[in-house]
PDB file of N, CA and C in Angstrom:
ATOM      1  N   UNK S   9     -83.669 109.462 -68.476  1.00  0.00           N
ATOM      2  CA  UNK S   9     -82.861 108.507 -69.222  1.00  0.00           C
ATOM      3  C   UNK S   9     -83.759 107.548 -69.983  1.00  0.00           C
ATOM      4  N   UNK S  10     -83.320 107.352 -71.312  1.00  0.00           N
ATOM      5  CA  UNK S  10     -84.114 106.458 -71.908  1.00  0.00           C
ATOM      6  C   UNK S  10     -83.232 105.129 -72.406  1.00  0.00           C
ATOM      7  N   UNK S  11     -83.976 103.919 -72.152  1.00  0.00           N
ATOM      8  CA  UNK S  11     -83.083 103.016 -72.704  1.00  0.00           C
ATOM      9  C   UNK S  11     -83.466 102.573 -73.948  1.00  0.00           C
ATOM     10  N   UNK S  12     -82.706 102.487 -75.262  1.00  0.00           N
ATOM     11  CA  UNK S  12     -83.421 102.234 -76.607  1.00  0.00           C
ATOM     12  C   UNK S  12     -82.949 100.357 -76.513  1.00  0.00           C
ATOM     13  N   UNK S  13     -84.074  99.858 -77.220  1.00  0.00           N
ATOM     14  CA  UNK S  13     -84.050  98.956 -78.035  1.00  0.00           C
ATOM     15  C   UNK S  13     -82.136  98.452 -78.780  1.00  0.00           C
ATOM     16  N   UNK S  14     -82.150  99.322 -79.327  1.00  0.00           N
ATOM     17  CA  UNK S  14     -80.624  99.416 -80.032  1.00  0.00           C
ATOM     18  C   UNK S  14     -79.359  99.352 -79.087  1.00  0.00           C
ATOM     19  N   UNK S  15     -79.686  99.453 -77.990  1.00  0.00           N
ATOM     20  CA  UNK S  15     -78.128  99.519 -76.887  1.00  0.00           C
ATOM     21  C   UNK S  15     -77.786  98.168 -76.487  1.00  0.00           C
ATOM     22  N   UNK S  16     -78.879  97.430 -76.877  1.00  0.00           N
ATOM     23  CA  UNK S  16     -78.257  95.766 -76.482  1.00  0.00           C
ATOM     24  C   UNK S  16     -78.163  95.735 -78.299  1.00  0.00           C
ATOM     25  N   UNK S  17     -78.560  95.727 -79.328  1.00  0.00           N
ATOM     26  CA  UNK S  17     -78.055  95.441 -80.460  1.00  0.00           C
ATOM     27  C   UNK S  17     -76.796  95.981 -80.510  1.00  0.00           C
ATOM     28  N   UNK S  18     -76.130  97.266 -80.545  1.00  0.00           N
ATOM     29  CA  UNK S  18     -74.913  97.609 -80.487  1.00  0.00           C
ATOM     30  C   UNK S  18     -74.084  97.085 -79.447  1.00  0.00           C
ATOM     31  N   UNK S  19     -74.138  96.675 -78.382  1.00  0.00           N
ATOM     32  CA  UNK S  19     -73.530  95.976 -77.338  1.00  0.00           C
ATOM     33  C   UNK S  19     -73.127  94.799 -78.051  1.00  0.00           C
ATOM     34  N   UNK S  20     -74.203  93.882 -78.628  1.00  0.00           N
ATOM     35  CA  UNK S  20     -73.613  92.648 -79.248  1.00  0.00           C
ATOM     36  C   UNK S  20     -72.820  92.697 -80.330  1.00  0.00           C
ATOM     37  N   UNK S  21     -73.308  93.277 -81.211  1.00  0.00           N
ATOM     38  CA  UNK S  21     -72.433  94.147 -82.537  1.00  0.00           C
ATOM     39  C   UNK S  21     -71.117  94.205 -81.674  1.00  0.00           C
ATOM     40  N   UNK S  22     -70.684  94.883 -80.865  1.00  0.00           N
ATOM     41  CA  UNK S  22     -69.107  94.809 -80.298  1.00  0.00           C
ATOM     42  C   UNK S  22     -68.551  93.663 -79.530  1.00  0.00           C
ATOM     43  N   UNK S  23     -69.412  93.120 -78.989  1.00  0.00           N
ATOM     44  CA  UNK S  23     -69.025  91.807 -78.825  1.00  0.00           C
ATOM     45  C   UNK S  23     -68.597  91.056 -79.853  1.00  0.00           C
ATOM     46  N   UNK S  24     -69.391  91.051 -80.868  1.00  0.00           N
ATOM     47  CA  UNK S  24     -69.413  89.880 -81.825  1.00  0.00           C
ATOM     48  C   UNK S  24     -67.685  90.423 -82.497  1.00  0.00           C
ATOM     49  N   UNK S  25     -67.213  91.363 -82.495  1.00  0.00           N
ATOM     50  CA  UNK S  25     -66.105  92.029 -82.634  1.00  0.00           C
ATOM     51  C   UNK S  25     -64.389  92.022 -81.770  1.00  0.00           C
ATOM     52  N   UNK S  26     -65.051  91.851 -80.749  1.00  0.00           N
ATOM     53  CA  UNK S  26     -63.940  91.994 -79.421  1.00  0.00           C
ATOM     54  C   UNK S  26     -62.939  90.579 -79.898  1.00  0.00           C
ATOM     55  N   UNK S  27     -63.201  89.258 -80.280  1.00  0.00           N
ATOM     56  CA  UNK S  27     -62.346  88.270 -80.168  1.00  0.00           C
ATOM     57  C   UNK S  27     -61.293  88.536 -81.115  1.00  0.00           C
ATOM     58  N   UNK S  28     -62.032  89.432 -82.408  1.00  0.00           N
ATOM     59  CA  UNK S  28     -60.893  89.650 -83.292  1.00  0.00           C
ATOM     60  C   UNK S  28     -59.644  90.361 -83.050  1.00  0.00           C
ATOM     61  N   UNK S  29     -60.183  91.382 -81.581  1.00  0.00           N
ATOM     62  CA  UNK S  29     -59.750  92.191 -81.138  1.00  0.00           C
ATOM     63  C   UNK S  29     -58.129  91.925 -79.793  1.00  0.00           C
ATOM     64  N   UNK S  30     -58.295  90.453 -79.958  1.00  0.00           N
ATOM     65  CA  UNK S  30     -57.884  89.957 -78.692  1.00  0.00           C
ATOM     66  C   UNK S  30     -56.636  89.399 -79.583  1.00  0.00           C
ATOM     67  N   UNK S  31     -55.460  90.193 -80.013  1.00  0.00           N
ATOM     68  CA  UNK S  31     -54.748  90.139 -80.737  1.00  0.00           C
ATOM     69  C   UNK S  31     -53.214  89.057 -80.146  1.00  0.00           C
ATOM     70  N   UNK S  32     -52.980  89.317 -78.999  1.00  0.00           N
ATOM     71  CA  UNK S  32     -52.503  88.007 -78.146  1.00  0.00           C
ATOM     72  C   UNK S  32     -53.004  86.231 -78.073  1.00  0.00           C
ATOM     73  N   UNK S  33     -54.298  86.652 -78.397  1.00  0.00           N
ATOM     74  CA  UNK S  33     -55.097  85.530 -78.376  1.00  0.00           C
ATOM     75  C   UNK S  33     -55.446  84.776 -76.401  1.00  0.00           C
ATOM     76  N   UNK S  34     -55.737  85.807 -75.773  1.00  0.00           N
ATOM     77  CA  UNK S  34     -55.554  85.800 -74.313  1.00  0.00           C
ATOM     78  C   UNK S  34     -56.939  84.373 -74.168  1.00  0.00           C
ATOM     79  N   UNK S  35     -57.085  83.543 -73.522  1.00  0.00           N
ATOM     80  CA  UNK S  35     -57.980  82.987 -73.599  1.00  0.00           C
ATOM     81  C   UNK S  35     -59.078  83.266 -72.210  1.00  0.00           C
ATOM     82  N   UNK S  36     -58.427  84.447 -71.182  1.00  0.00           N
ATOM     83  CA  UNK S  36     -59.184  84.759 -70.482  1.00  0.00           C
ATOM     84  C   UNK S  36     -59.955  85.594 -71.164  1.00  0.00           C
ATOM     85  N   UNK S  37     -59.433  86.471 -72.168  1.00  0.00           N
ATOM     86  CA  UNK S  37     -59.615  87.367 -72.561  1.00  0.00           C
ATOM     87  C   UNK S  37     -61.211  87.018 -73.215  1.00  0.00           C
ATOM     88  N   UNK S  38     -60.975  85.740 -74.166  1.00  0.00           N
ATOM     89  CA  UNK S  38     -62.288  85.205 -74.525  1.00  0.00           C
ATOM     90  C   UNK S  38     -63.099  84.802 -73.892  1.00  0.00           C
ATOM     91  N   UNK S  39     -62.965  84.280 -72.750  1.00  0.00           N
ATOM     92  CA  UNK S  39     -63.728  83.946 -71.884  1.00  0.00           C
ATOM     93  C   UNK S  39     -64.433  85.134 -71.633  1.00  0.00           C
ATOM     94  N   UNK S  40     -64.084  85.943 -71.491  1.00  0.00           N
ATOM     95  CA  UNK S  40     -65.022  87.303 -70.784  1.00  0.00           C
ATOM     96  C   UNK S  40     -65.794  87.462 -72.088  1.00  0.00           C
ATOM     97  N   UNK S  41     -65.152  87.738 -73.186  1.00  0.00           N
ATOM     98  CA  UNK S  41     -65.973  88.390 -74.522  1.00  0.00           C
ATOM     99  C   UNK S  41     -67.553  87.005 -74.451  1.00  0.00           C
ATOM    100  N   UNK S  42     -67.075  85.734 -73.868  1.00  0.00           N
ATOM    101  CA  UNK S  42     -68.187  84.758 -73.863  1.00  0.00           C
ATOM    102  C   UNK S  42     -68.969  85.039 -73.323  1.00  0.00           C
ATOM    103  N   UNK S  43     -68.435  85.844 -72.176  1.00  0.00           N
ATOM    104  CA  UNK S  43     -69.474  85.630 -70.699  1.00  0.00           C
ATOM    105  C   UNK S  43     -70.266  87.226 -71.105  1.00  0.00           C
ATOM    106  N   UNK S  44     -69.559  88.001 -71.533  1.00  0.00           N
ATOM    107  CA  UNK S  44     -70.350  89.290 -72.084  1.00  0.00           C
ATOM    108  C   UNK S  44     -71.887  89.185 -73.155  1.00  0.00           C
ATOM    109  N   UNK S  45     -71.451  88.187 -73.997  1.00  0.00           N
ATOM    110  CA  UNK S  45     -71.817  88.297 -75.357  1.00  0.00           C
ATOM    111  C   UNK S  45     -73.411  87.018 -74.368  1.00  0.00           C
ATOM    112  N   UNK S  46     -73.013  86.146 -73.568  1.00  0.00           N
ATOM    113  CA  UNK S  46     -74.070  85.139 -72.854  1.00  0.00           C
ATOM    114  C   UNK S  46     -74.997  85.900 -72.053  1.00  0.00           C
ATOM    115  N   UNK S  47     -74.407  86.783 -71.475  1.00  0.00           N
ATOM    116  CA  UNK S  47     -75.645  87.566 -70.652  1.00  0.00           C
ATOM    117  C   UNK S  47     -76.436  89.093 -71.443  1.00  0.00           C
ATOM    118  N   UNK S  48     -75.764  89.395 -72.277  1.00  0.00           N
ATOM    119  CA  UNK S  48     -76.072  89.782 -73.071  1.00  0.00           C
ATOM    120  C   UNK S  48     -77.729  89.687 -73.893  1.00  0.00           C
ATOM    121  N   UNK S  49     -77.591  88.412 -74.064  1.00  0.00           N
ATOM    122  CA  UNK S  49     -77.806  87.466 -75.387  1.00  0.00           C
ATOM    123  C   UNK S  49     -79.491  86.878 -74.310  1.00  0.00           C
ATOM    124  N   UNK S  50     -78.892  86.987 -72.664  1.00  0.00           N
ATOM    125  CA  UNK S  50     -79.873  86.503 -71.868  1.00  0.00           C
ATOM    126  C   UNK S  50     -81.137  87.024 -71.873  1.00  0.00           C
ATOM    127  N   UNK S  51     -80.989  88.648 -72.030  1.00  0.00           N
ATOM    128  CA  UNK S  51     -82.182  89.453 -71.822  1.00  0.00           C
ATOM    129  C   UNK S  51     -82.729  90.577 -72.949  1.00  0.00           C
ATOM    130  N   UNK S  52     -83.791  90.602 -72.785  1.00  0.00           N
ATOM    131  CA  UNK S  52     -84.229  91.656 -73.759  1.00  0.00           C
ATOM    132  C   UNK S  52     -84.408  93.475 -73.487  1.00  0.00           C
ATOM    133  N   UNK S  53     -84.450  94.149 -74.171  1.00  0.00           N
ATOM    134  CA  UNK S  53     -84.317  95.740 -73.833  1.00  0.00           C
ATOM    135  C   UNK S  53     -86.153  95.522 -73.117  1.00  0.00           C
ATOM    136  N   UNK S  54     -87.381  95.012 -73.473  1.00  0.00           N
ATOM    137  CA  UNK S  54     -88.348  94.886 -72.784  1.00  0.00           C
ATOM    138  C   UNK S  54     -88.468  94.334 -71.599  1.00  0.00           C
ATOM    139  N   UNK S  55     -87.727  93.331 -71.164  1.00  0.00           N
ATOM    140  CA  UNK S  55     -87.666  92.666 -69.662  1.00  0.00           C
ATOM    141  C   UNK S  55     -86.605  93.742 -68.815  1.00  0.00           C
ATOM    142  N   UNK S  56     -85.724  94.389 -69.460  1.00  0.00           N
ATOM    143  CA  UNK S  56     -84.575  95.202 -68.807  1.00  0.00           C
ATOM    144  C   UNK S  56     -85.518  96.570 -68.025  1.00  0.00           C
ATOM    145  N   UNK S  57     -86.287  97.072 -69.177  1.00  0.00           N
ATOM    146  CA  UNK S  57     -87.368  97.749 -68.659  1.00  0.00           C
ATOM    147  C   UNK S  57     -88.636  98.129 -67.714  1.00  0.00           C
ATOM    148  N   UNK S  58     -88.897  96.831 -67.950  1.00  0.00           N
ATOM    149  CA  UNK S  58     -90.438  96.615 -67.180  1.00  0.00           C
ATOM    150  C   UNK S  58     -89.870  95.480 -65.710  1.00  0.00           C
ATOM    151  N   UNK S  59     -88.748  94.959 -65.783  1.00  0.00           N
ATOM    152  CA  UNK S  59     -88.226  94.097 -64.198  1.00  0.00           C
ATOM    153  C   UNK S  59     -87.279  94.553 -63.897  1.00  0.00           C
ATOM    154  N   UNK S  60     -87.160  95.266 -62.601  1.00  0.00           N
ATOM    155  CA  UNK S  60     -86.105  95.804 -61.872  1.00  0.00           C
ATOM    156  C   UNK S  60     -85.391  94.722 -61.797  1.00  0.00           C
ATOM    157  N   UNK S  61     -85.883  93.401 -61.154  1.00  0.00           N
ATOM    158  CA  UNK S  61     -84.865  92.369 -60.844  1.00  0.00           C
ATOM    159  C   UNK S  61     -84.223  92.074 -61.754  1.00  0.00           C
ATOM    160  N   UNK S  62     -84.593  91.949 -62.826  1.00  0.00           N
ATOM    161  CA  UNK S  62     -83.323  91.347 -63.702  1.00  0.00           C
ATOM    162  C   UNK S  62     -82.559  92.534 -64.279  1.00  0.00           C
ATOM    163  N   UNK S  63     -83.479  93.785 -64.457  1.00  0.00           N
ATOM    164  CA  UNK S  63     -82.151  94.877 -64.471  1.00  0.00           C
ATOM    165  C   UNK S  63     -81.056  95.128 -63.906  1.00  0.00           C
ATOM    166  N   UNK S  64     -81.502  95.014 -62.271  1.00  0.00           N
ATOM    167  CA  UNK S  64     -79.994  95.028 -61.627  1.00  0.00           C
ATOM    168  C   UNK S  64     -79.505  93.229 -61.760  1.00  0.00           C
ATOM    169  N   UNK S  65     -79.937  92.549 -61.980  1.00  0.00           N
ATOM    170  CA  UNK S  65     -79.253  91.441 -61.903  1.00  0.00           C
ATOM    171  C   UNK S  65     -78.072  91.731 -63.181  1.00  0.00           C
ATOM    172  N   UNK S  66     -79.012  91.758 -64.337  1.00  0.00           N
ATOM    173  CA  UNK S  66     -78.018  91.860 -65.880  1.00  0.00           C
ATOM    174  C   UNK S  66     -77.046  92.882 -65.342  1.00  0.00           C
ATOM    175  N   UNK S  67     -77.188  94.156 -64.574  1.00  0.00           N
ATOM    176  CA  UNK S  67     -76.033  94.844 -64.561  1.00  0.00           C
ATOM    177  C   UNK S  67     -75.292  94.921 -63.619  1.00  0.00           C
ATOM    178  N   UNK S  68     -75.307  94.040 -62.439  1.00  0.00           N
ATOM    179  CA  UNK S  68     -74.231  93.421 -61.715  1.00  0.00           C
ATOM    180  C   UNK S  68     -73.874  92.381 -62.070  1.00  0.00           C
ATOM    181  N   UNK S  69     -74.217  91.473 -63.275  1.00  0.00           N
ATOM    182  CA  UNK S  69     -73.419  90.868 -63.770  1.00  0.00           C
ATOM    183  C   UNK S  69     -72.136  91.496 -64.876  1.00  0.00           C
ATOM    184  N   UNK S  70     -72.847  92.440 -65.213  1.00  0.00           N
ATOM    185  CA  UNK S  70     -72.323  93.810 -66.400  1.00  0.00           C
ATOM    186  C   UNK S  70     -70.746  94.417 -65.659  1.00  0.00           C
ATOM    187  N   UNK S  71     -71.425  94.718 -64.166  1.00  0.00           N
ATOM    188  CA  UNK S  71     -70.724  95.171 -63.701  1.00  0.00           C
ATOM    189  C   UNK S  71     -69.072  94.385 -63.487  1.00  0.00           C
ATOM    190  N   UNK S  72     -69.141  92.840 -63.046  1.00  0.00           N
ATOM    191  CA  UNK S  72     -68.354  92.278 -62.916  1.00  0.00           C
ATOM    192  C   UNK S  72     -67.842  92.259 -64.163  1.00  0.00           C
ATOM    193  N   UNK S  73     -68.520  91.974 -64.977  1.00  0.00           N
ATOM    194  CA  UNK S  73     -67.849  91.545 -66.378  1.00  0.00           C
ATOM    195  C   UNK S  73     -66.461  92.707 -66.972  1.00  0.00           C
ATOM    196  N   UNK S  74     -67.003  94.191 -66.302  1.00  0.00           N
ATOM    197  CA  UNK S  74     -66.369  95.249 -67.122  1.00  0.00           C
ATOM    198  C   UNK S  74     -65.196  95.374 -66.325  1.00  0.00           C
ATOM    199  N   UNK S  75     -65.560  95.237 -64.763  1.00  0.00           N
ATOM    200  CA  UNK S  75     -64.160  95.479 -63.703  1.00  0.00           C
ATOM    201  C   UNK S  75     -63.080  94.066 -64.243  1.00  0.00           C
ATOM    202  N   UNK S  76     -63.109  92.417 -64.176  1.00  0.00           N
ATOM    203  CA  UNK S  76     -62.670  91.601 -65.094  1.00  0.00           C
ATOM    204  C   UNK S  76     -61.907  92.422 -66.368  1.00  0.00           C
ATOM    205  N   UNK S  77     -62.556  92.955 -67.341  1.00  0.00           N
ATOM    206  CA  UNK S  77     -62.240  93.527 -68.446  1.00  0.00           C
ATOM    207  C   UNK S  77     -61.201  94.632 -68.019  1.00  0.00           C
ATOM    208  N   UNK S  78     -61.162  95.605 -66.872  1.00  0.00           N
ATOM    209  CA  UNK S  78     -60.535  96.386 -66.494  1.00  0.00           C
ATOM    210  C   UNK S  78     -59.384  96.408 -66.325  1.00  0.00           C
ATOM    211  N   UNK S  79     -58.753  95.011 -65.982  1.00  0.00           N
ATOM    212  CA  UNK S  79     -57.468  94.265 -65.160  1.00  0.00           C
ATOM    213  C   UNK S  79     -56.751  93.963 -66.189  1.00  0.00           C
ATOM    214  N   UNK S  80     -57.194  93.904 -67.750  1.00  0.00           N
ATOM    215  CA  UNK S  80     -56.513  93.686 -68.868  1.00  0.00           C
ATOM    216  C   UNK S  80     -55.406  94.867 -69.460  1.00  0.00           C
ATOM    217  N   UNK S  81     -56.485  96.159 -68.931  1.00  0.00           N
ATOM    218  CA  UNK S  81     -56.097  97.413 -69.564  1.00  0.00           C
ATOM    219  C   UNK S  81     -55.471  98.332 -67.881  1.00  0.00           C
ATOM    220  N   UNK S  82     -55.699  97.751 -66.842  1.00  0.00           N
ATOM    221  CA  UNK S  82     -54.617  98.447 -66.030  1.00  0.00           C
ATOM    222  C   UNK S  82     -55.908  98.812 -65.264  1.00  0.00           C
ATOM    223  N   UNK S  83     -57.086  99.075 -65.234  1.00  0.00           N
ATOM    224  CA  UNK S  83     -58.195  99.949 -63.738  1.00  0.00           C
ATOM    225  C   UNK S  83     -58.979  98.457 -63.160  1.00  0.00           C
ATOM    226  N   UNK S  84     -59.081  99.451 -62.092  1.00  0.00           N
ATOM    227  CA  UNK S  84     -59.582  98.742 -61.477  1.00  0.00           C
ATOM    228  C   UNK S  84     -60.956  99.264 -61.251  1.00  0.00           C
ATOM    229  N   UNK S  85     -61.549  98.749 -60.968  1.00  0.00           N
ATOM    230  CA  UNK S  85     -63.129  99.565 -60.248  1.00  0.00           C
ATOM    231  C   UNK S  85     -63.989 100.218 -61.557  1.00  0.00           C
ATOM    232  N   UNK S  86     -63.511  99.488 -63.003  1.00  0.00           N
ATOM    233  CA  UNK S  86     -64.167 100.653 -63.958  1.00  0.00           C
ATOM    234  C   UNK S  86     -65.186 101.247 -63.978  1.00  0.00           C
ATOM    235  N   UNK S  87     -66.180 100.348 -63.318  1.00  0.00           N
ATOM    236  CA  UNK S  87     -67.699 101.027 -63.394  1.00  0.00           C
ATOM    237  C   UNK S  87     -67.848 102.001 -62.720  1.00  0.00           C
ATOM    238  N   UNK S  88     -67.126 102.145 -61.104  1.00  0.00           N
ATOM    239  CA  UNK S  88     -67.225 103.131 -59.977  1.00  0.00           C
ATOM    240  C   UNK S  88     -66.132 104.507 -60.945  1.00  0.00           C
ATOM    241  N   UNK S  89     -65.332 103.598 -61.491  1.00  0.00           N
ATOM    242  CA  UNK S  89     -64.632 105.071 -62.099  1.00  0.00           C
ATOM    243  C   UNK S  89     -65.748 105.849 -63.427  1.00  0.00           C
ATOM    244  N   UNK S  90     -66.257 105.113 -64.242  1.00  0.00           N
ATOM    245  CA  UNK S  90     -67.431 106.028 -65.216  1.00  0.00           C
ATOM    246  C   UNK S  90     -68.569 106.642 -64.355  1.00  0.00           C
ATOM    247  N   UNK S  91     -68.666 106.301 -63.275  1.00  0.00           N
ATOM    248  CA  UNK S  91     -69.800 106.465 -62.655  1.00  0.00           C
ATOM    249  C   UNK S  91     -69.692 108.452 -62.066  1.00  0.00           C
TER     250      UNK S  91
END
């Protein structure tokens, strides 16, 4: 598995997208697109790489963020379900 450079640029790219997306205007809803787009925004594809710790840190925060996101659209457990 390789992780590119570009998967946190496209990650934010859809973030920067999602509020428009939040057509109710849910304000939990933004809250998450915040909390996505903040941890996001925290780390670089070089620290994600070279430090385990903050790899799994960024993606158990990832993780919460997407199961949260899940409860909008009806699943639960999304990550254990892509997995």
């Amino acid at each position: 598995n390789v992780f590119r450079d570009s998967l946190l640029e496209n990650a934010l790219e859809v973030c920067a997208v999602l509020p428009s997306l939040n057509l109710v205007k849910d304000p939990a809803l933004d809250a998450l697109c915040q909390q996505l787009g903040d941890t996001l925004r925290g780390v670089d594809a070089k620290s994600l790489r070279k430090h385990t710790d903050v790899r799994a840190t960024t993606a158990s925060e990832l993780d919460k963020i997407m199961n949260r996101m899940g409860a909008f659209y009806g699943a639960s457990n999304i990550t254990q379900e892509a997995a």
